[in-house]
mmCIF file of C-alpha atoms in Angstrom:
data_model
loop_
_atom_site.group_PDB
_atom_site.id
_atom_site.type_symbol
_atom_site.label_atom_id
_atom_site.label_comp_id
_atom_site.label_asym_id
_atom_site.label_seq_id
_atom_site.Cartn_x
_atom_site.Cartn_y
_atom_site.Cartn_z
ATOM 1 C CA MET A 140 -0.067 -0.017 0.028
ATOM 2 C CA LYS A 141 1.424 3.341 -1.036
ATOM 3 C CA ASP A 142 0.107 5.376 1.920
ATOM 4 C CA PRO A 143 -0.453 3.344 4.960
ATOM 5 C CA ARG A 144 -0.871 6.348 7.219
ATOM 6 C CA GLY A 145 -3.629 7.830 4.830
ATOM 7 C CA TYR A 146 -5.478 4.568 4.864
ATOM 8 C CA ALA A 147 -5.061 4.317 8.742
ATOM 9 C CA ALA A 148 -6.557 7.956 9.069
ATOM 10 C CA HIS A 149 -9.523 6.921 6.780
ATOM 11 C CA LEU A 150 -10.218 3.714 9.091
ATOM 12 C CA VAL A 151 -9.951 5.920 12.309
ATOM 13 C CA ASP A 152 -12.084 8.476 10.848
ATOM 14 C CA ARG A 153 -14.701 5.772 9.647
ATOM 15 C CA TYR A 154 -14.960 3.645 12.591
ATOM 16 C CA LEU A 155 -13.794 5.592 15.646
ATOM 17 C CA GLY A 156 -14.269 9.261 14.772
ATOM 18 C CA ALA A 157 -17.290 9.747 16.797
ATOM 19 C CA ARG A 158 -16.040 8.047 19.852
ATOM 20 C CA ILE A 159 -12.753 9.912 19.874
ATOM 21 C CA ASP A 160 -14.501 13.118 19.635
ATOM 22 C CA ALA A 161 -16.800 12.139 22.618
ATOM 23 C CA ALA A 162 -13.556 11.428 24.596
ATOM 24 C CA GLY A 163 -13.177 15.198 25.104
ATOM 25 C CA PRO A 164 -9.709 16.865 25.659
ATOM 26 C CA ALA A 165 -7.546 13.987 24.849
ATOM 27 C CA PRO A 166 -4.387 15.329 23.349
ATOM 28 C CA GLY A 167 -2.469 13.141 20.903
ATOM 29 C CA LEU A 168 -5.076 10.265 21.140
ATOM 30 C CA ARG A 169 -6.200 10.422 17.630
ATOM 31 C CA GLU A 170 -2.610 10.761 16.334
ATOM 32 C CA ALA A 171 -1.585 7.736 18.458
ATOM 33 C CA VAL A 172 -4.281 5.613 17.214
ATOM 34 C CA ILE A 173 -3.549 6.414 13.584
ATOM 35 C CA ASP A 174 0.132 5.717 14.229
ATOM 36 C CA LEU A 175 -0.748 2.224 15.399
ATOM 37 C CA VAL A 176 -3.120 1.374 12.820
ATOM 38 C CA ALA A 177 -0.644 2.510 10.187
ATOM 39 C CA ALA A 178 2.066 0.309 11.594
ATOM 40 C CA ALA A 179 -0.330 -2.635 11.523
ATOM 41 C CA VAL A 180 -1.454 -2.157 7.862
ATOM 42 C CA PRO A 181 1.545 -3.805 5.813
ATOM 43 C CA GLY A 182 2.200 -6.798 8.207
ATOM 44 C CA HIS A 183 -1.246 -7.537 9.594
ATOM 45 C CA ILE A 184 -4.222 -5.832 8.123
ATOM 46 C CA GLU A 185 -3.325 -6.368 4.392
ATOM 47 C CA PRO A 186 -2.611 -9.986 4.457
ATOM 48 C CA LEU A 187 -5.464 -10.730 6.953
ATOM 49 C CA MET A 188 -7.958 -8.655 4.916
ATOM 50 C CA ARG A 189 -6.695 -10.595 1.778
ATOM 51 C CA THR A 190 -7.234 -13.892 3.340
ATOM 52 C CA GLN A 191 -10.660 -12.891 4.743
ATOM 53 C CA LEU A 192 -11.896 -11.582 1.261
ATOM 54 C CA ASP A 193 -10.778 -14.748 -0.323
ATOM 55 C CA LEU A 194 -12.631 -16.816 2.105
ATOM 56 C CA LEU A 195 -15.934 -14.884 2.434
ATOM 57 C CA THR A 196 -16.507 -13.558 -1.130
ATOM 58 C CA HIS A 197 -16.656 -15.029 -4.517
ATOM 59 C CA PRO A 198 -13.766 -14.100 -7.115
ATOM 60 C CA ASN A 199 -16.404 -12.312 -9.409
ATOM 61 C CA SER A 200 -17.978 -10.241 -6.641
ATOM 62 C CA ASP A 201 -17.164 -6.522 -5.901
ATOM 63 C CA LEU A 202 -19.106 -6.398 -2.685
ATOM 64 C CA PHE A 203 -17.662 -6.621 0.698
ATOM 65 C CA PRO A 204 -18.985 -9.338 3.100
ATOM 66 C CA ASP A 205 -21.204 -8.681 5.893
ATOM 67 C CA ALA A 206 -18.494 -9.313 8.632
ATOM 68 C CA TYR A 207 -16.335 -7.972 11.216
ATOM 69 C CA LEU A 208 -13.074 -7.545 9.004
ATOM 70 C CA ALA A 209 -9.322 -7.038 10.079
ATOM 71 C CA ASP A 210 -9.309 -3.327 9.094
ATOM 72 C CA ARG A 211 -12.176 -2.494 11.858
ATOM 73 C CA ALA A 212 -10.663 -5.146 14.402
ATOM 74 C CA ALA A 213 -7.140 -3.355 14.207
ATOM 75 C CA ALA A 214 -8.547 0.061 14.300
ATOM 76 C CA GLU A 215 -10.433 -1.064 17.709
ATOM 77 C CA ASP A 216 -7.469 -2.698 19.090
ATOM 78 C CA ALA A 217 -5.372 0.569 18.262
ATOM 79 C CA LEU A 218 -7.879 2.578 20.251
ATOM 80 C CA GLN A 219 -7.806 0.409 23.311
ATOM 81 C CA LYS A 220 -3.897 0.519 23.347
ATOM 82 C CA ALA A 221 -3.565 4.234 22.875
ATOM 83 C CA ALA A 222 -6.336 4.996 25.399
ATOM 84 C CA ALA A 223 -4.694 2.846 27.930
ATOM 85 C CA GLY A 224 -1.959 5.378 28.218
ATOM 86 C CA LEU A 225 -4.140 8.480 28.080
ATOM 87 C CA ARG A 226 -3.816 9.520 31.662
ATOM 88 C CA THR A 227 -0.115 9.023 31.670
ATOM 89 C CA ALA A 228 0.169 11.272 28.638
ATOM 90 C CA LEU A 229 -1.935 13.825 30.401
ATOM 91 C CA ALA A 230 0.359 13.619 33.474
ATOM 92 C CA GLN A 231 3.293 14.197 31.270
ATOM 93 C CA ALA A 232 1.642 17.338 29.907
ATOM 94 C CA GLY A 233 1.105 18.632 33.503
ATOM 95 C CA HIS A 234 -2.509 17.686 33.838
ATOM 96 C CA LEU A 235 -3.185 15.635 36.867
ATOM 97 C CA VAL A 236 -6.743 13.897 37.261
ATOM 98 C CA ASN A 237 -8.459 11.778 39.470
ATOM 99 C CA ALA A 238 -7.494 8.228 38.323
ATOM 100 C CA GLN A 239 -10.642 6.255 38.961
ATOM 101 C CA ALA A 240 -13.204 8.952 37.718
ATOM 102 C CA PHE A 241 -11.006 9.600 34.842
ATOM 103 C CA GLU A 242 -10.576 6.098 33.749
ATOM 104 C CA ARG A 243 -14.139 5.282 34.255
ATOM 105 C CA GLY A 244 -15.599 8.312 32.297
ATOM 106 C CA THR A 245 -13.102 7.850 29.469
ATOM 107 C CA ALA A 246 -13.931 4.290 29.025
ATOM 108 C CA THR A 247 -17.676 4.984 29.068
ATOM 109 C CA ARG A 248 -17.139 7.565 26.264
ATOM 110 C CA LEU A 249 -14.639 5.375 24.103
ATOM 111 C CA ARG A 250 -16.249 2.061 24.250
ATOM 112 C CA ASP A 251 -18.528 0.329 21.604
ATOM 113 C CA ASP A 252 -22.084 0.670 22.840
ATOM 114 C CA SER A 253 -23.999 -2.631 22.093
ATOM 115 C CA ARG A 254 -27.183 -1.460 23.661
ATOM 116 C CA PRO A 255 -28.842 0.257 20.735
ATOM 117 C CA ALA A 256 -28.328 -2.761 18.569
ATOM 118 C CA LEU A 257 -29.775 -5.071 21.225
ATOM 119 C CA ARG A 258 -32.740 -3.080 21.692
ATOM 120 C CA ALA A 259 -33.084 -2.563 17.766
ATOM 121 C CA GLU A 260 -33.519 -6.398 17.708
ATOM 122 C CA LEU A 261 -36.228 -6.440 20.558
ATOM 123 C CA ALA A 262 -38.081 -3.746 18.458
ATOM 124 C CA ARG A 263 -37.941 -5.728 15.184
ATOM 125 C CA VAL A 264 -41.360 -6.784 13.529
ATOM 126 C CA PRO A 265 -42.445 -8.089 10.248
ATOM 127 C CA ARG A 266 -42.663 -5.172 7.803
ATOM 128 C CA PRO A 267 -45.965 -3.238 8.659
ATOM 129 C CA LEU A 268 -48.421 -2.024 6.058
ATOM 130 C CA THR A 269 -49.062 1.249 7.953
ATOM 131 C CA ARG A 270 -48.292 4.366 6.164
ATOM 132 C CA PRO A 271 -50.015 7.399 4.796
ATOM 133 C CA GLU A 272 -52.621 7.020 2.029
ATOM 134 C CA ALA A 273 -50.340 9.090 -0.336
ATOM 135 C CA LEU A 274 -47.563 6.092 0.008
ATOM 136 C CA GLU A 275 -49.785 3.172 -0.802
ATOM 137 C CA TRP A 276 -47.684 2.863 -3.914
ATOM 138 C CA SER A 277 -44.518 2.013 -1.715
ATOM 139 C CA LEU A 278 -46.295 -1.229 -0.106
ATOM 140 C CA ASP A 279 -45.026 -3.518 -2.986
ATOM 141 C CA PRO A 280 -41.261 -3.361 -2.190
ATOM 142 C CA ALA A 281 -39.054 -2.389 -5.136
ATOM 143 C CA PRO A 282 -41.481 -3.042 -7.780
ATOM 144 C CA TRP A 283 -38.996 -1.929 -10.507
ATOM 145 C CA PHE A 284 -36.818 -4.993 -9.686
ATOM 146 C CA SER A 285 -37.549 -8.511 -10.987
ATOM 147 C CA ASP A 286 -35.612 -11.765 -10.747
ATOM 148 C CA SER A 287 -37.052 -12.943 -13.752
ATOM 149 C CA HIS A 288 -36.541 -11.737 -17.337
ATOM 150 C CA GLN A 289 -39.981 -10.104 -17.372
ATOM 151 C CA GLU A 290 -40.329 -6.547 -18.481
ATOM 152 C CA GLN A 291 -39.266 -4.287 -15.480
ATOM 153 C CA GLU A 292 -41.883 -1.841 -13.846
ATOM 154 C CA PRO A 293 -41.273 1.962 -14.460
ATOM 155 C CA TRP A 294 -38.296 3.692 -12.911
ATOM 156 C CA PRO A 295 -38.730 5.900 -10.798
ATOM 157 C CA PRO A 296 -42.093 4.402 -9.530
ATOM 158 C CA LEU A 297 -45.064 6.461 -10.730
ATOM 159 C CA GLY A 298 -46.241 7.214 -7.317
ATOM 160 C CA LEU A 299 -42.965 8.559 -6.339
ATOM 161 C CA THR A 300 -43.152 10.873 -9.282
ATOM 162 C CA SER A 301 -46.430 12.159 -8.192
ATOM 163 C CA LEU A 302 -44.888 13.272 -4.791
ATOM 164 C CA ALA A 303 -41.735 14.764 -6.157
ATOM 165 C CA GLY A 304 -41.149 18.150 -4.649
ATOM 166 C CA LEU A 305 -43.746 17.715 -2.140
ATOM 167 C CA ARG A 306 -42.772 18.788 1.442
ATOM 168 C CA SER A 307 -45.904 18.414 3.277
ATOM 169 C CA LEU A 308 -49.173 16.463 2.954
ATOM 170 C CA PRO A 309 -52.041 18.579 2.343
ATOM 171 C CA GLU A 310 -54.526 16.807 4.919
ATOM 172 C CA GLY A 311 -52.058 17.875 7.763
ATOM 173 C CA ALA A 312 -52.616 15.848 10.951
ATOM 174 C CA ARG A 313 -55.315 13.688 9.288
ATOM 175 C CA ALA A 314 -52.626 12.427 6.903
ATOM 176 C CA PHE A 315 -50.880 10.295 9.547
ATOM 177 C CA ALA A 316 -51.674 6.544 9.244
ATOM 178 C CA ARG A 317 -53.170 4.535 12.250
ATOM 179 C CA VAL A 318 -52.144 0.934 13.110
ATOM 180 C CA ASP A 319 -55.128 -1.403 12.097
ATOM 181 C CA ASP A 320 -54.773 -4.261 14.373
ATOM 182 C CA GLY A 321 -52.492 -5.897 17.144
ATOM 183 C CA PRO A 322 -51.270 -4.670 20.576
ATOM 184 C CA HIS A 323 -51.021 -1.142 19.213
ATOM 185 C CA ALA A 324 -54.326 -0.824 17.288
ATOM 186 C CA ASP A 325 -55.372 2.721 16.442
ATOM 187 C CA TRP A 326 -52.043 4.166 17.575
ATOM 188 C CA VAL A 327 -50.813 7.095 15.193
ATOM 189 C CA GLN A 328 -47.648 6.817 13.168
ATOM 190 C CA ILE A 329 -46.032 10.130 13.561
ATOM 191 C CA GLY A 330 -42.669 9.014 11.892
ATOM 192 C CA LEU A 331 -41.831 6.814 9.094
ATOM 193 C CA ILE A 332 -38.589 6.213 7.344
ATOM 194 C CA GLU A 333 -38.005 3.490 4.900
ATOM 195 C CA ARG A 334 -35.040 2.671 2.303
ATOM 196 C CA GLN A 335 -35.936 0.375 -0.649
ATOM 197 C CA ARG A 336 -32.511 -0.629 -2.239
ATOM 198 C CA THR A 337 -31.805 -2.984 -5.261
ATOM 199 C CA PRO A 338 -28.417 -3.931 -6.306
ATOM 200 C CA ALA A 339 -26.758 -3.576 -9.695
ATOM 201 C CA ARG A 340 -26.795 -6.683 -11.738
ATOM 202 C CA ARG A 341 -25.026 -7.736 -14.878
ATOM 203 C CA TYR A 342 -27.743 -9.918 -16.394
ATOM 204 C CA PRO A 343 -30.246 -8.667 -17.008
ATOM 205 C CA ASP A 344 -28.306 -5.419 -17.117
ATOM 206 C CA GLN A 345 -29.687 -3.065 -14.285
ATOM 207 C CA PRO A 346 -28.108 -0.354 -12.303
ATOM 208 C CA ALA A 347 -28.443 0.077 -8.386
ATOM 209 C CA ARG A 348 -31.351 1.890 -7.346
ATOM 210 C CA ARG A 349 -32.608 3.289 -4.095
ATOM 211 C CA VAL A 350 -35.823 5.186 -2.921
ATOM 212 C CA LEU A 351 -35.883 6.928 0.537
ATOM 213 C CA ILE A 352 -39.179 7.788 2.228
ATOM 214 C CA VAL A 353 -39.519 9.822 5.115
ATOM 215 C CA VAL A 354 -42.523 11.110 6.974
ATOM 216 C CA GLY A 355 -42.477 13.045 10.244
ATOM 217 C CA LEU A 356 -44.674 15.220 12.481
ATOM 218 C CA GLU A 357 -43.581 18.962 12.218
ATOM 219 C CA THR A 358 -44.857 22.217 13.670
ATOM 220 C CA ALA A 359 -44.649 25.114 11.204
ATOM 221 C CA ALA A 360 -46.735 28.340 10.435
ATOM 222 C CA GLY A 361 -45.975 28.041 6.744
ATOM 223 C CA ASP A 362 -44.665 25.701 4.256
ATOM 224 C CA PRO A 363 -41.312 23.985 5.544
ATOM 225 C CA PRO A 364 -38.314 24.702 3.331
ATOM 226 C CA PRO A 365 -38.120 22.748 0.234
ATOM 227 C CA GLY A 366 -35.618 19.642 -0.127
ATOM 228 C CA THR A 367 -35.274 19.529 3.885
ATOM 229 C CA LEU A 368 -36.157 16.420 5.578
ATOM 230 C CA PRO A 369 -39.019 16.422 8.246
ATOM 231 C CA VAL A 370 -36.776 14.911 10.920
ATOM 232 C CA SER A 371 -34.147 16.363 13.143
ATOM 233 C CA GLN A 372 -31.253 14.684 14.901
ATOM 234 C CA ALA A 373 -31.011 13.299 18.627
ATOM 235 C CA PRO A 374 -29.233 11.059 20.847
ATOM 236 C CA TRP A 375 -30.438 7.684 21.034
ATOM 237 C CA GLN A 376 -30.348 7.913 24.835
ATOM 238 C CA LEU A 377 -33.891 9.623 24.667
ATOM 239 C CA TRP A 378 -35.253 5.960 24.921
ATOM 240 C CA THR A 379 -33.154 5.097 27.829
ATOM 241 C CA ARG A 380 -32.430 8.040 30.193
ATOM 242 C CA PRO A 381 -34.767 10.465 31.976
ATOM 243 C CA LEU A 382 -35.044 13.738 30.198
ATOM 244 C CA GLN A 383 -33.853 15.572 33.464
ATOM 245 C CA ARG A 384 -30.375 14.090 32.726
ATOM 246 C CA LEU A 385 -30.375 15.023 28.993
ATOM 247 C CA ALA A 386 -32.249 18.443 28.738
ATOM 248 C CA PRO A 387 -32.934 19.735 32.120
ATOM 249 C CA ALA A 388 -33.999 23.077 30.654
ATOM 250 C CA LEU A 389 -36.877 21.443 29.001
ATOM 251 C CA THR A 390 -38.295 19.916 32.048
ATOM 252 C CA ARG A 391 -39.230 23.283 33.621
ATOM 253 C CA SER A 392 -42.841 23.923 33.929
ATOM 254 C CA GLY A 393 -44.397 24.826 30.581
ATOM 255 C CA ALA A 394 -41.189 25.190 28.745
ATOM 256 C CA ALA A 395 -41.520 22.241 26.478
ATOM 257 C CA ALA A 396 -45.204 23.137 25.657
ATOM 258 C CA GLU A 397 -44.285 26.651 24.758
ATOM 259 C CA HIS A 398 -41.316 25.500 22.653
ATOM 260 C CA ILE A 399 -43.651 23.172 20.584
ATOM 261 C CA SER A 400 -46.452 25.708 20.181
ATOM 262 C CA THR A 401 -44.179 28.532 19.150
ATOM 263 C CA THR A 402 -41.196 27.082 17.399
ATOM 264 C CA ASP A 403 -41.173 25.777 13.698
ATOM 265 C CA GLN A 404 -39.254 22.202 14.069
ATOM 266 C CA PRO A 405 -39.662 18.716 13.362
ATOM 267 C CA LEU A 406 -40.932 16.713 16.226
ATOM 268 C CA VAL A 407 -39.277 13.489 14.950
ATOM 269 C CA ALA A 408 -35.679 12.769 15.092
ATOM 270 C CA LEU A 409 -33.305 10.361 13.558
ATOM 271 C CA THR A 410 -30.793 9.268 16.245
ATOM 272 C CA ASP A 411 -27.217 8.742 16.322
ATOM 273 C CA ALA A 412 -27.759 5.143 16.847
ATOM 274 C CA SER A 413 -28.778 4.953 13.327
ATOM 275 C CA ALA A 414 -26.087 3.134 11.056
ATOM 276 C CA THR A 415 -27.303 5.257 8.030
ATOM 277 C CA PRO A 416 -26.750 9.155 8.716
ATOM 278 C CA MET A 417 -29.057 11.785 7.466
ATOM 279 C CA VAL A 418 -28.471 12.957 3.996
ATOM 280 C CA ASP A 419 -25.347 15.128 3.618
ATOM 281 C CA SER A 420 -24.300 14.125 7.234
ATOM 282 C CA PRO A 421 -21.150 12.265 8.137
ATOM 283 C CA PRO A 422 -21.692 8.684 9.454
ATOM 284 C CA ARG A 423 -21.296 8.057 13.262
ATOM 285 C CA ARG A 424 -20.958 4.576 14.028
ATOM 286 C CA SER A 425 -20.814 3.174 17.512
ATOM 287 C CA GLY A 426 -20.254 -0.561 17.261
ATOM 288 C CA PRO A 427 -21.162 -3.292 14.814
ATOM 289 C CA GLY A 428 -24.960 -4.415 14.386
ATOM 290 C CA LEU A 429 -26.548 -0.915 14.409
ATOM 291 C CA PRO A 430 -30.001 -0.868 12.530
ATOM 292 C CA PRO A 431 -30.004 1.452 9.515
ATOM 293 C CA TYR A 432 -32.628 3.726 11.280
ATOM 294 C CA VAL A 433 -33.621 4.506 14.796
ATOM 295 C CA LEU A 434 -36.419 7.184 15.169
ATOM 296 C CA ALA A 435 -37.178 9.021 18.528
ATOM 297 C CA PRO A 436 -39.551 11.848 19.526
ATOM 298 C CA ALA A 437 -37.956 15.322 19.989
ATOM 299 C CA ALA A 438 -36.867 16.010 23.462
ATOM 300 C CA SER A 439 -39.726 18.646 23.720
ATOM 301 C CA VAL A 440 -42.461 15.939 22.929
ATOM 302 C CA VAL A 441 -40.898 13.994 25.729
ATOM 303 C CA ALA A 442 -40.825 16.674 28.208
ATOM 304 C CA ALA A 443 -44.480 18.037 27.188
ATOM 305 C CA LEU A 444 -46.091 14.642 27.686
ATOM 306 C CA GLY A 445 -44.092 13.775 30.758
ATOM 307 C CA LEU A 446 -42.644 10.398 29.331
ATOM 308 C CA GLN A 447 -40.083 8.231 30.773
ATOM 309 C CA PRO A 448 -37.998 5.217 29.557
ATOM 310 C CA THR A 449 -40.186 2.124 29.926
ATOM 311 C CA ASP A 450 -39.152 -0.205 32.692
ATOM 312 C CA GLY A 451 -37.698 -3.761 31.974
ATOM 313 C CA ILE A 452 -36.388 -5.489 28.973
ATOM 314 C CA CYS A 453 -37.848 -3.760 25.766
ATOM 315 C CA GLY A 454 -36.944 -2.146 22.550
ATOM 316 C CA PHE A 455 -37.339 1.654 22.055
ATOM 317 C CA SER A 456 -40.267 2.421 24.306
ATOM 318 C CA LEU A 457 -41.578 5.552 26.495
ATOM 319 C CA SER A 458 -44.068 5.302 29.062
ATOM 320 C CA ASP A 459 -46.466 7.339 31.163
ATOM 321 C CA THR A 460 -48.692 6.830 34.350
ATOM 322 C CA ALA A 461 -51.305 4.918 31.978
ATOM 323 C CA GLY A 462 -48.848 2.748 30.470
ATOM 324 C CA GLU A 463 -46.772 2.419 27.195
ATOM 325 C CA ALA A 464 -47.074 5.626 25.398
ATOM 326 C CA LEU A 465 -44.584 5.816 22.378
ATOM 327 C CA ILE A 466 -42.497 3.175 20.650
ATOM 328 C CA CYS A 467 -40.034 2.803 17.653
ATOM 329 C CA ARG A 468 -40.386 -0.385 15.442
ATOM 330 C CA GLN A 469 -37.819 -1.817 13.184
ATOM 331 C CA TRP A 470 -38.005 -3.962 10.069
ATOM 332 C CA ARG A 471 -35.649 -5.073 7.343
ATOM 333 C CA GLY A 472 -36.222 -7.823 4.786
ATOM 334 C CA HIS A 473 -37.581 -8.685 1.234
ATOM 335 C CA LEU A 474 -34.459 -10.681 0.008
ATOM 336 C CA VAL A 475 -33.403 -10.650 -3.596
ATOM 337 C CA HIS A 476 -30.553 -11.863 -5.676
ATOM 338 C CA ASP A 477 -28.078 -9.650 -7.473
ATOM 339 C CA GLY A 478 -27.636 -12.211 -10.263
ATOM 340 C CA SER A 479 -24.009 -13.140 -9.203
ATOM 341 C CA PHE A 480 -22.565 -15.225 -6.309
ATOM 342 C CA GLN A 481 -23.572 -12.948 -3.471
ATOM 343 C CA PRO A 482 -25.993 -14.172 -0.587
ATOM 344 C CA LEU A 483 -29.598 -12.771 -0.969
ATOM 345 C CA LEU A 484 -29.739 -8.958 -0.183
ATOM 346 C CA PRO A 485 -32.451 -7.304 1.999
ATOM 347 C CA VAL A 486 -34.296 -4.871 -0.190
ATOM 348 C CA VAL A 487 -36.075 -3.091 2.499
ATOM 349 C CA ALA A 488 -35.069 -1.455 5.906
ATOM 350 C CA GLY A 489 -37.074 0.927 7.803
ATOM 351 C CA ALA A 490 -38.423 2.238 11.223
ATOM 352 C CA ASP A 491 -41.611 4.057 12.503
ATOM 353 C CA LEU A 492 -42.616 5.895 15.400
ATOM 354 C CA LEU A 493 -46.017 5.319 16.951
ATOM 355 C CA ILE A 494 -47.960 7.113 19.556
ATOM 356 C CA ARG A 495 -50.825 6.341 21.779
ATOM 357 C CA PRO A 496 -54.021 7.854 20.321
ATOM 358 C CA ASP A 497 -54.762 10.114 23.480
ATOM 359 C CA LEU A 498 -51.367 11.421 23.484
ATOM 360 C CA PHE A 499 -51.603 12.278 20.016
ATOM 361 C CA GLU A 500 -54.696 14.358 20.457
ATOM 362 C CA ARG A 501 -52.874 16.069 23.309
ATOM 363 C CA LEU A 502 -49.855 16.790 21.232
ATOM 364 C CA HIS A 503 -51.999 18.142 18.379
ATOM 365 C CA SER A 504 -53.810 20.434 20.838
ATOM 366 C CA THR A 505 -50.517 21.640 22.087
ATOM 367 C CA ILE A 506 -48.925 22.263 18.645
ATOM 368 C CA GLY A 507 -52.335 23.947 17.342
ATOM 369 C CA PRO A 508 -54.250 22.647 14.405
ATOM 370 C CA SER A 509 -52.991 25.235 11.903
ATOM 371 C CA ARG A 510 -49.340 24.486 12.774
ATOM 372 C CA CYS A 511 -49.565 20.719 12.835
ATOM 373 C CA GLN A 512 -48.100 19.406 9.611
ATOM 374 C CA ALA A 513 -47.411 15.962 8.158
ATOM 375 C CA GLY A 514 -43.965 16.425 6.627
ATOM 376 C CA ILE A 515 -42.779 14.428 3.738
ATOM 377 C CA ASN A 516 -39.662 13.824 1.591
ATOM 378 C CA VAL A 517 -39.319 11.295 -0.994
ATOM 379 C CA ARG A 518 -36.328 10.832 -3.224
ATOM 380 C CA HIS A 519 -34.758 8.270 -5.769
ATOM 381 C CA MET A 520 -31.296 7.670 -6.648
ATOM 382 C CA THR A 521 -29.371 5.550 -9.303
ATOM 383 C CA ALA A 522 -25.669 4.316 -9.359
ATOM 384 C CA PRO A 523 -23.998 2.209 -12.165
ATOM 385 C CA GLN A 524 -22.715 -0.189 -9.482
ATOM 386 C CA THR A 525 -23.833 -1.101 -5.908
ATOM 387 C CA ASP A 526 -20.844 0.471 -4.443
ATOM 388 C CA GLY A 527 -21.916 3.848 -5.823
ATOM 389 C CA PHE A 528 -24.025 4.053 -2.756
ATOM 390 C CA PRO A 529 -22.654 4.601 0.708
ATOM 391 C CA ASP A 530 -21.823 1.387 2.788
ATOM 392 C CA ASP A 531 -24.421 2.217 5.355
ATOM 393 C CA GLU A 532 -25.023 -1.042 7.336
ATOM 394 C CA ASP A 533 -21.722 -2.372 8.353
#
C-alpha cells in the first residue's frame, strides 16, 4: 500500500471518529491511534484482509462481505492500546486527574455501545403496512426489480413521481396513518423512514437503485423549506435516560409546551444510533450491529407529555402513568438476488414511530391545528454499481 498512514486515518475517522470526539480533551489520542493502525497495515491488516476476502467472497464479486473484518478489528485494538496510556500522557503534559473517575468516564465515552443494537433486535417486527395513503404505492417493495426476465416496472415508480417536490401532505394531521390491529391498534404513526434498495446486476443489465421515504410530524406556521427532511437529529439515549439528565431546561414547567407551540421544528428525530446518517451528514458509528434507522421523538415532545423510559427489557419504548405511550419499530427484509454469487440481499429497511391516540390528540392540541403538519420527503437515486451508494450498514 502506497500510503498506509492515509489509509489508517481513513479507518480511524470511519470507525472511531465519533467516539474519539466524544472523549473530550485527549491530546494526541487520535494521532496515536492512527500511528498504531498505520504500523499494522503492511504486516497484519493487508494480509489478513486478503485472506478474509478470499474466504468470504466469490472471485467475481465486488461487494464486501457482511462481517467484522481485520481493518475494523485493528482500529479497535489500536484505540484500546492508545487510550490505556492516555492518563499517563496527560500527566506528562502537566494535567493531573482523579485516576478512578477519569478512567471510568473515558472508558464510558470510548467503548463500543452494544445497547442500541440489542434494543433494535427487540423492536423488530414483520414489515408493517401502516403508512399514509399517499404512500400506498410503496407497499409493494421495489416493484422496479424483478428476478425474472420479464419486463421491468417503470423507474422511478409512478407514485413517487407524483410526490416529487412535495414537502408536506395537504391533509395535515389527518394524513398520519393509524395501526389497524395488534397490540398497538389505533396508535398514530407520527414518523416513518424506509429505504428500498436493489443491487446492480449484470444480467439482465440493471443499475443499483434506491428510494428513500421520510415522513414526520412537524410544527410550522407555513410551508417547510423545500428539499429539507421532516426529521431532526437526537441522541438515542432519549429512549433510555430520564429527560432531566439529557435536557433539564425543557423539564421546567411549561417550557416544552411553549417551545412546541411557538417554534417551527420537526418533532421526530433520526438518532445517532442509526447506521445510516441523514442526507449530507457524516456517518457516526458506535459498534457493529446497528440498525439502519432508529427514530425518536424530539426532546420537547418527551418533556411536554411527561414520558419516561419504559421499565424492564424492551426495545425502544417510553411510558407515562397510564402505561406504554410511544414506541419505535424496526424492520428489514424482502430478500433478492443480484444475479451473481452473493447471498440474498435485503431490499427494505425501515423504522416508524407510534404514539398512543390520546397522547396524539394532546400533542395536536399543544401544537395548534394550523401549525400541525405531516412533513414528507421522497427521493430516488441511481448508481451504475452497487458500491456507488454509501456502505451504510456495516
